[in-house]
Amino acid sequence: MERSAGILLPIFSLPGPYGIGTLGAEARAFADFLHAAGQRWWQILPVGPTGGGDSPYTSVSTFAGNPLFIDLDALGAQGLLTPDELRAARLPETGRVDYDALRRSRETLLRKAFSRLGGARAQTVRDFTARNPWVKEYALYRALKRHFGDTAWFDWPDEALRRHESAALEHWRVELAEDVAFHAWMQQVFFAQWAELKAYVNGLGIRIIGDLPIYVSLDSADVWSERKEFLLDSEGRPSKVAGVPPDYFSEDGQLWGNPLYDWVSQKADGFGWWIRRVEGAGKLFDAIRLDHFRGLESYWAVPAESETAKNGQWEKGPGMDLLGVLTSWFPQLSFIAEDLGILTDAVHDLRNASGLPGMKVLEFAFDRPDNAYLPHNYASHCICYTGTHDNDTVLGWYTHAAKAERDYAESYLGASGEEPVRRALLRLGQGSVAELFVAQMQDYLGLGSESRINVPGVAEGNWRWRMESGCDTAALAAEIKTLTHTYGRC
């Protein structure tokens, strides 16, 4: 990556009248803001349909897009929704995503739009499904979930269906044909709208950084339809699940519960599933952050019956066997190693061998002069962040920091007090030797902990913050551009 700067803002955090950020006018307006601010990267979070806890990291498909992000105004312009229906879909702008309200209303509205499809649009959906084989399995999975009362696939009453046997699949494709077609249509709309948005963003000289979670959910179309890729028993249940050991985020560790990969089997077939996965992500993003990079060197495996992640053990990951395949197959993509957490020399060696830039988080930096996250210790081949989606905002961090940490930060920055420290930290990141500097949008807006996106280890209340309409002003863009230009990142 050339010397540049970007801003982290999830799609769901965009403002707008429909209760959640979408791929419509507000996304283009934010791209215009980035351009005016001299930024060359827009970093987002995973965009798949969310599962438990509304987390983008617990998607029910690694390939699908989130239908909640569909631009309703575009459907209105196509005659698929009426002006009255669009007015009724508007929700008060509270600064928070109300997922329960969206679940109650959005699918009903989209089904109305689907019912008005003409023959030409229906053929477009069929063509899209033929070009993207994952859609067929995903759409059936979603239709079956609805039919069986939203229960997990491993609890469905039809054993042959749980085992993904072809005769059962064909029976249910016919039985639920209309619902299958509806879910396929939503994916066609999402990807068509995304392609238009990405073309607009790229046309401004801005590239998109997306996030590829290392694991997928047990209750997902991926595990149900491609069970051989995962370590599961004959009933589709894992004996060990993913997580991380106790660390600075949680004294019990984090018990994620995702199934683990059968790395031996995946290596034997040349990591074909991963190639297809990254190929799909490459249609959405220009650069991909590889989530939980250290799990590719060795990963924390926890007995499935455990209530916390404390009782896990480290097991060997695929390392360069996988990374070498991905970087050679996709030379047009930039990859970022999310090398945070408990790191060892082996993890550092893997990152160096892969040639990927790692992450430096300023909020982790202020305890001692030899801290690797302090800019005077950087090599240039890295990405500097104020904080990630898992961290507090700069103001929130400063407010809640221990006295020793705050004192050292003030000494290092030559500033004290909330506003001077916020500005000094942004200046520190911009002025670092890191190839790319990324700040959360909240940090440029000067927001506190109320706008934090996620608290790791806390199950409820995350992934909800939305930027208020009108916050991304021309004056703020000019201020950011001046700072970015000063440090040679425009």
Short mmCIF file of C-alpha atoms in Angstrom, two decimals:
data_model
loop_
_atom_site.label_atom_id
_atom_site.label_comp_id
_atom_site.label_asym_id
_atom_site.label_seq_id
_atom_site.Cartn_x
_atom_site.Cartn_y
_atom_site.Cartn_z
CA MET A 1 0.00 0.00 0.00
CA GLU A 2 1.24 3.50 -0.81
CA ARG A 3 1.26 6.10 1.96
CA SER A 4 -2.41 6.92 2.48
CA ALA A 5 -5.24 7.32 4.97
CA GLY A 6 -8.74 5.99 5.48
CA ILE A 7 -11.74 5.97 7.77
CA LEU A 8 -13.53 3.03 9.41
CA LEU A 9 -17.33 3.25 9.24
CA PRO A 10 -19.55 0.13 8.96
CA ILE A 11 -22.38 0.10 6.44
CA PHE A 12 -24.95 -0.26 9.23
CA SER A 13 -23.59 2.93 10.84
CA LEU A 14 -24.44 5.13 7.87
CA PRO A 15 -27.27 7.61 8.49
CA GLY A 16 -30.58 7.45 6.67
CA PRO A 17 -34.34 7.17 7.13
CA TYR A 18 -34.83 3.40 7.12
CA GLY A 19 -33.43 2.34 10.49
CA ILE A 20 -30.05 1.09 9.27
CA GLY A 21 -27.39 2.19 6.82
CA THR A 22 -27.90 1.01 3.24
CA LEU A 23 -26.14 0.91 -0.12
CA GLY A 24 -28.04 3.98 -1.30
CA ALA A 25 -27.63 7.75 -1.33
CA GLU A 26 -26.10 8.03 2.14
CA ALA A 27 -23.30 5.59 1.19
CA ARG A 28 -22.48 7.67 -1.87
CA ALA A 29 -22.58 10.84 0.21
CA PHE A 30 -20.07 9.34 2.64
CA ALA A 31 -17.83 8.39 -0.29
CA ASP A 32 -18.01 12.03 -1.40
CA PHE A 33 -17.01 13.06 2.13
CA LEU A 34 -14.02 10.71 2.07
CA HIS A 35 -12.94 12.15 -1.27
CA ALA A 36 -13.24 15.71 0.03
CA ALA A 37 -11.26 14.70 3.13
CA GLY A 38 -8.35 13.37 1.06
CA GLN A 39 -8.96 9.77 2.16
CA ARG A 40 -8.16 6.87 -0.14
CA TRP A 41 -9.65 4.01 1.87
CA TRP A 42 -13.07 3.24 3.33
CA GLN A 43 -12.88 0.38 5.82
CA ILE A 44 -16.06 -1.48 6.69
CA LEU A 45 -17.03 -4.60 8.65
CA PRO A 46 -18.35 -7.91 7.24
CA VAL A 47 -21.54 -7.40 5.22
CA GLY A 48 -23.14 -10.85 5.50
CA PRO A 49 -26.62 -11.55 6.92
CA THR A 50 -26.20 -11.59 10.69
CA GLY A 51 -27.05 -14.37 13.09
CA GLY A 52 -26.90 -14.47 16.88
CA GLY A 53 -26.39 -11.17 18.66
CA ASP A 54 -26.70 -9.29 15.34
CA SER A 55 -22.93 -9.55 14.96
CA PRO A 56 -21.47 -9.31 11.44
CA TYR A 57 -18.96 -11.91 12.64
CA THR A 58 -21.71 -14.52 13.15
CA SER A 59 -23.19 -14.51 9.68
CA VAL A 60 -25.37 -17.34 8.39
CA SER A 61 -23.36 -17.28 5.14
CA THR A 62 -19.81 -16.33 4.26
CA PHE A 63 -20.88 -15.60 0.68
CA ALA A 64 -24.23 -13.79 1.01
CA GLY A 65 -24.96 -10.10 1.52
CA ASN A 66 -27.16 -8.63 4.25
CA PRO A 67 -30.64 -7.85 2.82
CA LEU A 68 -31.08 -5.13 5.46
CA PHE A 69 -28.52 -3.10 3.49
CA ILE A 70 -30.66 -3.07 0.32
CA ASP A 71 -31.48 0.46 -0.84
CA LEU A 72 -35.27 0.70 -0.64
CA ASP A 73 -35.39 3.94 -2.63
CA ALA A 74 -33.82 2.11 -5.57
CA LEU A 75 -36.62 -0.48 -5.40
CA GLY A 76 -39.10 2.39 -5.38
CA ALA A 77 -37.48 3.87 -8.48
CA GLN A 78 -37.92 0.49 -10.18
CA GLY A 79 -41.62 0.46 -9.35
CA LEU A 80 -41.29 -2.41 -6.89
CA LEU A 81 -42.31 -0.33 -3.86
CA THR A 82 -44.88 2.46 -3.70
CA PRO A 83 -44.28 5.92 -2.20
CA ASP A 84 -46.70 5.09 0.60
CA GLU A 85 -44.79 1.89 1.41
CA LEU A 86 -41.51 3.78 1.50
CA ARG A 87 -42.96 6.43 3.80
CA ALA A 88 -44.27 3.71 6.13
CA ALA A 89 -40.83 2.07 6.20
CA ARG A 90 -39.16 5.18 7.62
CA LEU A 91 -38.02 4.91 11.23
CA PRO A 92 -37.02 7.65 13.68
CA GLU A 93 -33.31 8.46 13.55
CA THR A 94 -32.29 7.52 17.10
CA GLY A 95 -28.62 6.99 16.42
CA ARG A 96 -29.04 3.26 17.09
CA VAL A 97 -30.03 0.30 14.93
CA ASP A 98 -33.18 -1.39 16.24
CA TYR A 99 -32.73 -4.89 14.85
CA ASP A 100 -35.95 -6.20 16.38
CA ALA A 101 -37.99 -3.51 14.63
CA LEU A 102 -36.22 -4.19 11.35
CA ARG A 103 -36.82 -7.92 11.58
CA ARG A 104 -40.53 -7.30 12.15
CA SER A 105 -40.95 -5.04 9.14
CA ARG A 106 -38.23 -5.32 6.52
CA GLU A 107 -38.82 -8.83 5.19
CA THR A 108 -42.54 -8.15 4.79
CA LEU A 109 -41.72 -5.06 2.73
CA LEU A 110 -39.18 -6.88 0.58
CA ARG A 111 -41.67 -9.67 -0.08
CA LYS A 112 -44.07 -7.07 -1.46
CA ALA A 113 -41.35 -5.86 -3.82
CA PHE A 114 -40.57 -9.44 -4.84
CA SER A 115 -44.22 -10.11 -5.65
CA ARG A 116 -44.10 -7.37 -8.32
CA LEU A 117 -41.20 -8.78 -10.32
CA GLY A 118 -41.73 -9.10 -14.05
CA GLY A 119 -40.44 -11.84 -16.29
CA ALA A 120 -37.25 -10.03 -17.30
CA ARG A 121 -36.24 -9.35 -13.70
CA ALA A 122 -37.02 -12.95 -12.74
CA GLN A 123 -34.68 -14.13 -15.49
CA THR A 124 -31.98 -11.82 -14.13
CA VAL A 125 -32.26 -13.62 -10.79
CA ARG A 126 -31.99 -17.02 -12.46
CA ASP A 127 -28.91 -15.89 -14.38
CA PHE A 128 -27.34 -14.53 -11.18
CA THR A 129 -27.95 -17.85 -9.39
CA ALA A 130 -26.41 -19.80 -12.26
CA ARG A 131 -23.25 -17.64 -12.06
CA ASN A 132 -23.03 -17.98 -8.28
CA PRO A 133 -23.57 -21.62 -7.22
CA TRP A 134 -23.58 -20.76 -3.48
CA VAL A 135 -26.89 -18.89 -3.95
CA LYS A 136 -28.79 -22.12 -4.60
CA GLU A 137 -27.75 -23.63 -1.26
CA TYR A 138 -28.06 -20.39 0.69
CA ALA A 139 -31.57 -19.64 -0.58
CA LEU A 140 -32.76 -23.15 0.24
CA TYR A 141 -31.18 -22.95 3.69
CA ARG A 142 -33.00 -19.68 4.42
CA ALA A 143 -36.31 -21.06 3.17
CA LEU A 144 -35.88 -24.18 5.30
CA LYS A 145 -35.00 -22.12 8.37
CA ARG A 146 -38.26 -20.22 7.99
CA HIS A 147 -40.26 -23.40 7.34
CA PHE A 148 -38.90 -25.09 10.47
CA GLY A 149 -39.54 -22.13 12.77
CA ASP A 150 -36.04 -20.63 12.57
CA THR A 151 -34.45 -23.65 14.25
CA ALA A 152 -30.82 -24.51 13.55
CA TRP A 153 -30.18 -26.88 10.65
CA PHE A 154 -28.85 -29.63 12.94
CA ASP A 155 -32.24 -29.63 14.72
CA TRP A 156 -34.38 -29.98 11.59
CA PRO A 157 -36.71 -33.04 11.84
CA ASP A 158 -35.71 -34.52 8.46
CA GLU A 159 -32.48 -36.53 8.96
CA ALA A 160 -31.80 -36.77 5.21
CA LEU A 161 -32.12 -32.99 4.99
CA ARG A 162 -29.75 -32.48 7.90
CA ARG A 163 -27.26 -34.66 6.05
CA HIS A 164 -27.74 -32.60 2.88
CA GLU A 165 -28.79 -35.62 0.83
CA SER A 166 -29.72 -34.85 -2.77
CA ALA A 167 -33.19 -36.48 -2.81
CA ALA A 168 -34.29 -34.51 0.25
CA LEU A 169 -32.85 -31.32 -1.20
CA GLU A 170 -34.76 -31.65 -4.46
CA HIS A 171 -38.01 -32.42 -2.63
CA TRP A 172 -37.75 -29.27 -0.54
CA ARG A 173 -36.61 -27.10 -3.45
CA VAL A 174 -39.96 -27.87 -5.08
CA GLU A 175 -41.95 -27.62 -1.84
CA LEU A 176 -40.49 -24.20 -0.96
CA ALA A 177 -39.82 -22.92 -4.49
CA GLU A 178 -41.32 -19.45 -4.02
CA ASP A 179 -39.45 -18.78 -0.78
CA VAL A 180 -36.21 -20.05 -2.31
CA ALA A 181 -36.71 -17.67 -5.23
CA PHE A 182 -37.34 -14.77 -2.83
CA HIS A 183 -34.05 -15.27 -1.02
CA ALA A 184 -32.18 -15.64 -4.32
CA TRP A 185 -33.75 -12.38 -5.52
CA MET A 186 -32.60 -10.49 -2.42
CA GLN A 187 -29.03 -11.63 -3.08
CA GLN A 188 -29.22 -10.56 -6.72
CA VAL A 189 -30.45 -7.12 -5.63
CA PHE A 190 -27.77 -6.78 -2.95
CA PHE A 191 -24.89 -7.64 -5.28
CA ALA A 192 -26.22 -5.46 -8.11
CA GLN A 193 -26.51 -2.50 -5.74
CA TRP A 194 -23.08 -3.23 -4.26
CA ALA A 195 -21.48 -3.30 -7.71
CA GLU A 196 -22.97 0.13 -8.46
CA LEU A 197 -21.78 1.54 -5.12
CA LYS A 198 -18.28 0.09 -5.50
CA ALA A 199 -17.96 1.53 -8.99
CA TYR A 200 -18.92 4.94 -7.62
CA VAL A 201 -16.48 4.71 -4.70
CA ASN A 202 -13.62 3.46 -6.86
CA GLY A 203 -14.39 6.19 -9.39
CA LEU A 204 -13.52 8.73 -6.69
CA GLY A 205 -10.11 7.10 -6.21
CA ILE A 206 -11.22 5.40 -2.99
CA ARG A 207 -10.81 1.69 -2.30
CA ILE A 208 -12.77 -0.46 0.11
CA ILE A 209 -11.24 -2.54 2.89
CA GLY A 210 -13.49 -5.42 3.93
CA ASP A 211 -13.20 -7.87 6.78
CA LEU A 212 -13.07 -11.66 6.38
CA PRO A 213 -13.92 -13.41 9.65
CA ILE A 214 -11.67 -16.40 10.19
CA TYR A 215 -14.57 -18.65 11.20
CA VAL A 216 -18.17 -19.21 10.10
CA SER A 217 -21.19 -19.95 12.26
CA LEU A 218 -22.19 -23.52 13.05
CA ASP A 219 -25.77 -22.70 12.08
CA SER A 220 -24.97 -21.43 8.61
CA ALA A 221 -25.57 -22.38 5.02
CA ASP A 222 -21.82 -23.00 4.71
CA VAL A 223 -21.56 -25.67 7.41
CA TRP A 224 -24.85 -27.30 6.45
CA SER A 225 -24.03 -27.59 2.74
CA GLU A 226 -20.26 -28.20 3.00
CA ARG A 227 -19.86 -30.20 6.21
CA LYS A 228 -16.72 -31.93 4.96
CA GLU A 229 -14.77 -28.67 5.40
CA PHE A 230 -15.27 -28.75 9.19
CA LEU A 231 -14.46 -30.98 12.17
CA LEU A 232 -17.93 -32.37 12.95
CA ASP A 233 -19.36 -35.70 14.08
CA SER A 234 -21.91 -37.76 12.15
CA GLU A 235 -24.73 -35.58 13.52
CA GLY A 236 -23.05 -32.36 12.48
CA ARG A 237 -21.96 -31.41 15.98
CA PRO A 238 -18.43 -30.20 16.82
CA SER A 239 -16.40 -31.79 19.61
CA LYS A 240 -14.25 -28.64 19.84
CA VAL A 241 -15.12 -25.04 19.04
CA ALA A 242 -13.28 -21.79 18.41
CA GLY A 243 -12.41 -19.08 20.89
CA VAL A 244 -9.51 -17.20 22.40
CA PRO A 245 -7.87 -17.66 25.81
CA PRO A 246 -8.11 -15.10 28.62
CA ASP A 247 -6.56 -11.78 27.61
CA TYR A 248 -6.91 -8.03 28.13
CA PHE A 249 -10.48 -8.17 26.77
CA SER A 250 -11.83 -10.92 29.04
CA GLU A 251 -10.53 -12.84 32.05
CA ASP A 252 -12.52 -15.92 30.92
CA GLY A 253 -11.39 -15.62 27.32
CA GLN A 254 -13.95 -15.50 24.53
CA LEU A 255 -15.97 -18.61 23.69
CA TRP A 256 -16.99 -18.01 20.10
CA GLY A 257 -18.51 -21.45 19.51
CA ASN A 258 -17.69 -21.66 15.79
CA PRO A 259 -16.80 -25.06 14.32
CA LEU A 260 -13.13 -25.62 13.55
CA TYR A 261 -11.84 -26.37 10.07
CA ASP A 262 -10.60 -29.74 8.92
CA TRP A 263 -7.30 -28.25 7.82
CA VAL A 264 -5.89 -31.63 6.73
CA SER A 265 -8.80 -32.21 4.34
CA GLN A 266 -8.73 -28.61 3.11
CA LYS A 267 -5.03 -28.74 2.36
CA ALA A 268 -5.48 -32.01 0.46
CA ASP A 269 -7.86 -30.37 -2.02
CA GLY A 270 -5.75 -27.23 -2.39
CA PHE A 271 -7.89 -25.05 -0.09
CA GLY A 272 -10.62 -24.86 -2.71
CA TRP A 273 -13.23 -23.64 -0.22
CA TRP A 274 -11.00 -20.74 0.82
CA ILE A 275 -10.28 -19.85 -2.80
CA ARG A 276 -14.02 -19.64 -3.49
CA ARG A 277 -14.53 -17.65 -0.29
CA VAL A 278 -11.87 -15.05 -1.10
CA GLU A 279 -13.02 -14.91 -4.71
CA GLY A 280 -16.45 -13.89 -3.41
CA ALA A 281 -14.98 -11.31 -1.04
CA GLY A 282 -12.86 -9.96 -3.88
CA LYS A 283 -16.03 -8.97 -5.73
CA LEU A 284 -16.93 -6.73 -2.80
CA PHE A 285 -13.60 -5.35 -1.58
CA ASP A 286 -10.29 -4.04 -2.86
CA ALA A 287 -8.41 -5.13 0.27
CA ILE A 288 -9.25 -7.81 2.81
CA ARG A 289 -8.43 -7.75 6.50
CA LEU A 290 -7.81 -11.36 7.57
CA ASP A 291 -9.55 -11.50 10.93
CA HIS A 292 -7.76 -13.32 13.80
CA PHE A 293 -4.61 -13.83 11.75
CA ARG A 294 -2.85 -15.53 14.66
CA GLY A 295 -5.36 -18.40 14.31
CA LEU A 296 -3.74 -19.28 11.00
CA GLU A 297 -0.51 -20.03 12.87
CA SER A 298 -2.17 -21.78 15.83
CA TYR A 299 -5.73 -21.57 17.10
CA TRP A 300 -7.46 -22.01 20.45
CA ALA A 301 -9.60 -25.17 20.46
CA VAL A 302 -12.14 -25.43 23.29
CA PRO A 303 -14.12 -28.57 24.24
CA ALA A 304 -17.65 -28.00 22.96
CA GLU A 305 -19.22 -28.61 26.38
CA SER A 306 -17.14 -25.89 28.08
CA GLU A 307 -18.92 -22.85 29.48
CA THR A 308 -15.88 -20.57 29.08
CA ALA A 309 -12.81 -20.52 26.86
CA LYS A 310 -10.39 -21.15 29.74
CA ASN A 311 -10.08 -24.89 29.11
CA GLY A 312 -8.90 -24.76 25.51
CA GLN A 313 -5.56 -25.62 23.99
CA TRP A 314 -3.46 -24.37 21.09
CA GLU A 315 -3.52 -26.43 17.90
CA LYS A 316 -1.52 -25.90 14.73
CA GLY A 317 -3.07 -23.83 11.93
CA PRO A 318 -2.43 -23.97 8.16
CA GLY A 319 0.15 -21.16 8.10
CA MET A 320 1.84 -20.44 4.79
CA ASP A 321 0.19 -23.45 3.17
CA LEU A 322 -3.03 -21.40 3.07
CA LEU A 323 -1.58 -17.89 2.87
CA GLY A 324 0.67 -18.81 -0.02
CA VAL A 325 -2.33 -20.11 -1.96
CA LEU A 326 -4.43 -17.00 -1.31
CA THR A 327 -1.77 -14.43 -2.12
CA SER A 328 -0.76 -16.24 -5.31
CA TRP A 329 -4.36 -16.75 -6.49
CA PHE A 330 -5.40 -13.15 -5.82
CA PRO A 331 -2.50 -10.82 -6.64
CA GLN A 332 -4.98 -8.03 -7.41
CA LEU A 333 -6.13 -7.94 -3.76
CA SER A 334 -4.34 -6.37 -0.82
CA PHE A 335 -4.43 -8.38 2.41
CA ILE A 336 -4.04 -7.06 5.96
CA ALA A 337 -3.09 -9.32 8.85
CA GLU A 338 -5.22 -8.67 11.94
CA ASP A 339 -2.31 -9.67 14.16
CA LEU A 340 -3.78 -8.65 17.51
CA GLY A 341 -4.18 -10.67 20.69
CA ILE A 342 -1.69 -13.08 22.21
CA LEU A 343 1.21 -13.10 19.74
CA THR A 344 4.25 -15.34 19.66
CA ASP A 345 7.45 -15.32 17.64
CA ALA A 346 5.82 -17.91 15.37
CA VAL A 347 2.94 -15.52 14.60
CA HIS A 348 5.37 -12.70 13.80
CA ASP A 349 7.39 -15.08 11.61
CA LEU A 350 4.23 -16.09 9.73
CA ARG A 351 3.24 -12.49 9.10
CA ASN A 352 6.75 -11.70 7.87
CA ALA A 353 6.83 -14.78 5.65
CA SER A 354 3.46 -13.86 4.13
CA GLY A 355 4.58 -10.29 3.44
CA LEU A 356 1.31 -8.91 4.82
CA PRO A 357 1.18 -5.66 6.78
CA GLY A 358 0.10 -6.03 10.41
CA MET A 359 -1.93 -3.71 12.61
CA LYS A 360 -0.71 -1.16 15.17
CA VAL A 361 -3.41 0.12 17.54
CA LEU A 362 -2.58 3.39 19.29
CA GLU A 363 -4.99 2.75 22.15
CA PHE A 364 -2.83 -0.22 23.15
CA ALA A 365 0.41 1.75 23.11
CA PHE A 366 0.81 3.77 26.27
CA ASP A 367 2.44 1.71 28.97
CA ARG A 368 6.22 1.65 28.24
CA PRO A 369 8.67 3.04 25.67
CA ASP A 370 9.34 -0.33 24.01
CA ASN A 371 5.64 -1.02 23.31
CA ALA A 372 5.37 -2.18 19.69
CA TYR A 373 2.29 -0.02 19.15
CA LEU A 374 4.14 3.25 19.81
CA PRO A 375 4.96 4.92 16.48
CA HIS A 376 8.66 5.34 17.22
CA ASN A 377 8.89 1.52 17.15
CA TYR A 378 7.13 1.04 13.79
CA ALA A 379 8.53 -0.27 10.57
CA SER A 380 6.67 1.33 7.67
CA HIS A 381 5.02 -1.87 6.40
CA CYS A 382 2.07 -1.73 8.77
CA ILE A 383 -1.39 -0.21 9.23
CA CYS A 384 -1.83 2.24 12.12
CA TYR A 385 -5.26 2.56 13.79
CA THR A 386 -6.51 4.81 16.55
CA GLY A 387 -8.70 1.84 17.52
CA THR A 388 -10.70 -0.90 15.84
CA HIS A 389 -14.40 -1.77 16.02
CA ASP A 390 -13.57 -3.81 19.15
CA ASN A 391 -12.10 -0.79 20.94
CA ASP A 392 -13.56 2.29 22.54
CA THR A 393 -13.42 5.61 20.76
CA VAL A 394 -10.38 7.77 21.49
CA LEU A 395 -12.38 9.93 23.90
CA GLY A 396 -13.87 6.88 25.58
CA TRP A 397 -10.46 5.26 25.91
CA TYR A 398 -8.93 8.40 27.42
CA THR A 399 -11.84 8.82 29.84
CA HIS A 400 -11.59 5.26 31.15
CA ALA A 401 -7.80 4.77 31.02
CA ALA A 402 -5.94 3.99 34.21
CA LYS A 403 -4.00 6.94 35.63
CA ALA A 404 -0.57 5.54 34.72
CA GLU A 405 -1.67 4.90 31.14
CA ARG A 406 -3.19 8.35 30.83
CA ASP A 407 -0.13 10.03 32.33
CA TYR A 408 2.21 8.28 29.91
CA ALA A 409 -0.06 9.10 26.96
CA GLU A 410 -0.13 12.78 27.94
CA SER A 411 3.64 12.83 28.27
CA TYR A 412 4.13 11.10 24.91
CA LEU A 413 1.57 13.27 23.10
CA GLY A 414 2.48 16.53 24.78
CA ALA A 415 -1.21 17.13 25.43
CA SER A 416 -3.73 16.71 28.23
CA GLY A 417 -7.50 16.89 28.37
CA GLU A 418 -10.05 15.15 26.16
CA GLU A 419 -10.02 17.39 23.09
CA PRO A 420 -6.26 18.07 22.97
CA VAL A 421 -5.51 14.33 23.40
CA ARG A 422 -8.04 13.36 20.70
CA ARG A 423 -6.46 15.73 18.21
CA ALA A 424 -2.93 14.77 19.21
CA LEU A 425 -3.65 11.05 18.77
CA LEU A 426 -5.05 11.62 15.27
CA ARG A 427 -2.00 13.71 14.43
CA LEU A 428 0.28 11.00 15.83
CA GLY A 429 -1.28 8.35 13.60
CA GLN A 430 -1.26 10.54 10.51
CA GLY A 431 2.38 11.43 11.10
CA SER A 432 3.57 7.88 11.73
CA VAL A 433 5.65 5.97 9.18
CA ALA A 434 2.84 3.42 8.73
CA GLU A 435 1.86 2.96 5.10
CA LEU A 436 -1.81 3.42 5.97
CA PHE A 437 -3.48 5.27 8.83
CA VAL A 438 -7.12 4.48 9.67
CA ALA A 439 -9.27 6.18 12.29
CA GLN A 440 -12.80 5.38 13.33
CA MET A 441 -15.23 8.01 12.09
CA GLN A 442 -16.25 8.56 15.73
CA ASP A 443 -12.74 9.78 16.48
CA TYR A 444 -12.94 12.52 13.88
CA LEU A 445 -16.40 13.42 15.20
CA GLY A 446 -15.11 13.62 18.78
CA LEU A 447 -17.60 11.10 20.18
CA GLY A 448 -17.35 9.16 23.43
CA SER A 449 -18.11 5.62 24.58
CA GLU A 450 -21.80 5.99 23.69
CA SER A 451 -20.76 5.49 20.05
CA ARG A 452 -18.63 2.40 20.61
CA ILE A 453 -19.42 -0.34 18.10
CA ASN A 454 -18.58 -3.49 20.04
CA VAL A 455 -17.48 -4.62 23.49
CA PRO A 456 -15.83 -8.06 23.10
CA GLY A 457 -17.29 -10.73 25.36
CA VAL A 458 -20.59 -8.83 25.81
CA ALA A 459 -23.43 -10.58 24.00
CA GLU A 460 -26.06 -7.84 23.73
CA GLY A 461 -26.23 -4.20 22.67
CA ASN A 462 -23.38 -4.17 20.14
CA TRP A 463 -23.26 -3.33 16.41
CA ARG A 464 -25.88 -0.60 16.76
CA TRP A 465 -24.22 2.81 16.58
CA ARG A 466 -25.23 5.06 13.67
CA MET A 467 -23.78 8.37 12.62
CA GLU A 468 -26.22 11.28 12.77
CA SER A 469 -27.24 12.85 9.48
CA GLY A 470 -25.27 15.97 8.68
CA CYS A 471 -22.24 15.14 10.86
CA ASP A 472 -19.93 14.62 7.90
CA THR A 473 -19.74 18.31 7.05
CA ALA A 474 -17.63 20.09 4.45
CA ALA A 475 -15.80 21.85 7.29
CA LEU A 476 -14.84 18.54 8.90
CA ALA A 477 -13.73 17.15 5.53
CA ALA A 478 -11.51 20.18 5.01
CA GLU A 479 -10.01 19.80 8.48
CA ILE A 480 -9.22 16.11 7.88
CA LYS A 481 -7.80 16.83 4.43
CA THR A 482 -5.45 19.46 5.85
CA LEU A 483 -4.15 17.00 8.43
CA THR A 484 -3.86 14.21 5.84
CA HIS A 485 -2.05 16.47 3.36
CA THR A 486 0.32 17.76 6.04
CA TYR A 487 1.62 14.25 6.59
CA GLY A 488 1.81 13.25 2.94
CA ARG A 489 -1.15 10.91 2.83
CA CYS A 490 -3.39 12.67 0.27
#
